[in-house]
Structures are given as C-alpha cells and as structure tokens.
Short mmCIF file of C-alpha atoms in Angstrom, two decimals:
data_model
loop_
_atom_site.label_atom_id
_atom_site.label_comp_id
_atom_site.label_asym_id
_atom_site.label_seq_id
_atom_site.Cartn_x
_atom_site.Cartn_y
_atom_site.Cartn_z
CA UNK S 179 -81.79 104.05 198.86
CA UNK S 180 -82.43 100.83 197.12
CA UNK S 181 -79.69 99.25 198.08
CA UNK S 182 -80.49 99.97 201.47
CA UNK S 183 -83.36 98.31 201.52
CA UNK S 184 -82.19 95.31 199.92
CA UNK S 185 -78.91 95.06 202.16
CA UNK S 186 -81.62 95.20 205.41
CA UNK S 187 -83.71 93.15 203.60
CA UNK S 188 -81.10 90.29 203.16
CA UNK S 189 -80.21 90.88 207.13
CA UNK S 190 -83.97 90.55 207.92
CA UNK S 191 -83.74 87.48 206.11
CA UNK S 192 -80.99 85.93 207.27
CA UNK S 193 -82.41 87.08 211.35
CA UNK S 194 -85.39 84.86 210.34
CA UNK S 195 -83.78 81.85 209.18
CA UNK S 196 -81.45 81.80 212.63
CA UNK S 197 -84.96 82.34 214.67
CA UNK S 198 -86.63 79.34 212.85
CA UNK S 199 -83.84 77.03 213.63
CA UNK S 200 -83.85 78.44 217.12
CA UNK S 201 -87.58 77.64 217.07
CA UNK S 202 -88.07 81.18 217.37
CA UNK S 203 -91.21 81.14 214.87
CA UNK S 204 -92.89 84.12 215.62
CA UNK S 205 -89.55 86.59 215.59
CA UNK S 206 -89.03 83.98 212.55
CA UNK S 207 -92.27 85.51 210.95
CA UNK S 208 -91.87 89.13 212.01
CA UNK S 209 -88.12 88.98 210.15
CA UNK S 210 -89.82 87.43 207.03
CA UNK S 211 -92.41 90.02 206.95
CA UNK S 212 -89.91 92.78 207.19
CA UNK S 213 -87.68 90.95 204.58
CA UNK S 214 -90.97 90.86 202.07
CA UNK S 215 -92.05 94.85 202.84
CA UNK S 216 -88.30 95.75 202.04
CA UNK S 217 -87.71 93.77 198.56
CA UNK S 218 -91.43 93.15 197.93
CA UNK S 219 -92.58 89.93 196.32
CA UNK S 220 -90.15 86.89 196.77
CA UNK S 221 -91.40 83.25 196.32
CA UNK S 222 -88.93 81.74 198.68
CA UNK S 223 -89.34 84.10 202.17
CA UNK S 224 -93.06 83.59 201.07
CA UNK S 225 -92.26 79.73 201.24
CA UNK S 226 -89.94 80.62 204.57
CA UNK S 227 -92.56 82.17 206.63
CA UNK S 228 -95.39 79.49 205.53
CA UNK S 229 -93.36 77.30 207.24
CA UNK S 230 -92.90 78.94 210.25
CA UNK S 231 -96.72 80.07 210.42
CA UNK S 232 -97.29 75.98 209.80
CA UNK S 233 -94.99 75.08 212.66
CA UNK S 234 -96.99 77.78 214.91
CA UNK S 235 -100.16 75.85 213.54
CA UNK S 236 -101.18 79.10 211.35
CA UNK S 237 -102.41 77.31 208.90
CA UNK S 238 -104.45 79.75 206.88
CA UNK S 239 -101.23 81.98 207.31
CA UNK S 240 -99.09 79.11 206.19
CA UNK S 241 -101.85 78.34 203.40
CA UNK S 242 -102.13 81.74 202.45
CA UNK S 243 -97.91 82.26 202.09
CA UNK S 244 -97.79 78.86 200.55
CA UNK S 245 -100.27 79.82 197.71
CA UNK S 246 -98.27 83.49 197.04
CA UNK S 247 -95.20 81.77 196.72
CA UNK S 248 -96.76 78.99 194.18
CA UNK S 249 -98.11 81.87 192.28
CA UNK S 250 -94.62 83.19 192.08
CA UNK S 251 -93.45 80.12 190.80
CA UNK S 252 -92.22 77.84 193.91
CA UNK S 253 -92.99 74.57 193.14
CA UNK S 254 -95.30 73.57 196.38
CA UNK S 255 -95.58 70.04 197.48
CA UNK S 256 -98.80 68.67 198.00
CA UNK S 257 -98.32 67.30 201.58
CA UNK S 258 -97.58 71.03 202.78
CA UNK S 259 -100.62 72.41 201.39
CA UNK S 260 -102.40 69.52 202.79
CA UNK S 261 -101.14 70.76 206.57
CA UNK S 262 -103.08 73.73 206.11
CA UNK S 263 -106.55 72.19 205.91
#
C-alpha cells in the first residue's frame, strides 16, 4: 500500500508542476495538496504550492506553505515571504 501512495503521490506531483507552467494554478494547488495528503510532510511541494497560491495572490496561503516548508528546512528567501504581506 505504501508504495501506492507514494507512486500517486509522485504523479500528483509531477500533474502540478505541468499545471503551474501551464498557468494552471489552482489544478496546480489541488495536485500539490493531493501530493502532500499522500506522502505527508515535504518541504519542497510545500515550497511548490506557495508559489502557486502567491501567483493566484493567496498570500496567507502562500505565507502559510512558505513558513511549513521553512520549518522543514527549505531555505526561504526573504523577498518571497515579503509577497505575502
């Protein structure tokens, strides 16, 4: 069963990076959040869908999924926290 999961998480994933270069943020988003309740925590689709809640102008989204993947240990710029105020 686990690898299940993690084989549809790594399709979700991959779905959502194709939608966000298609500008398709919000399927973008949807993907990610599948991709995270599959495989649980990861720091970089936290990081993935913060930028496609910033480029929807989400920002407490964006802020919120920036911060989770900082505390997870992805180094954050400054500037991209500083979109979300």
């Amino acid at each position: 069963m686990e690898q299940v999961q993690k084989y549809d998480a790594e399709y979700y994933n991959r779905s959502a990076v194709n939608k966000f270069f298609h500008r398709q943020f919000q399927g973008a988003i949807i993907d990610y959040s599948k991709a995270l309740y599959l495989i649980g925590d990861d720091a970089v689709i936290y990081f993935s869908r913060a930028l496609a809640h910033l480029e929807m102008n989400q920002t407490n989204h964006a802020r919120a999924d920036f911060m989770k993947a900082k505390d997870l240990g992805f180094p954050i710029p400054d500037e991209f926290l500083d979109k979300c105020k």
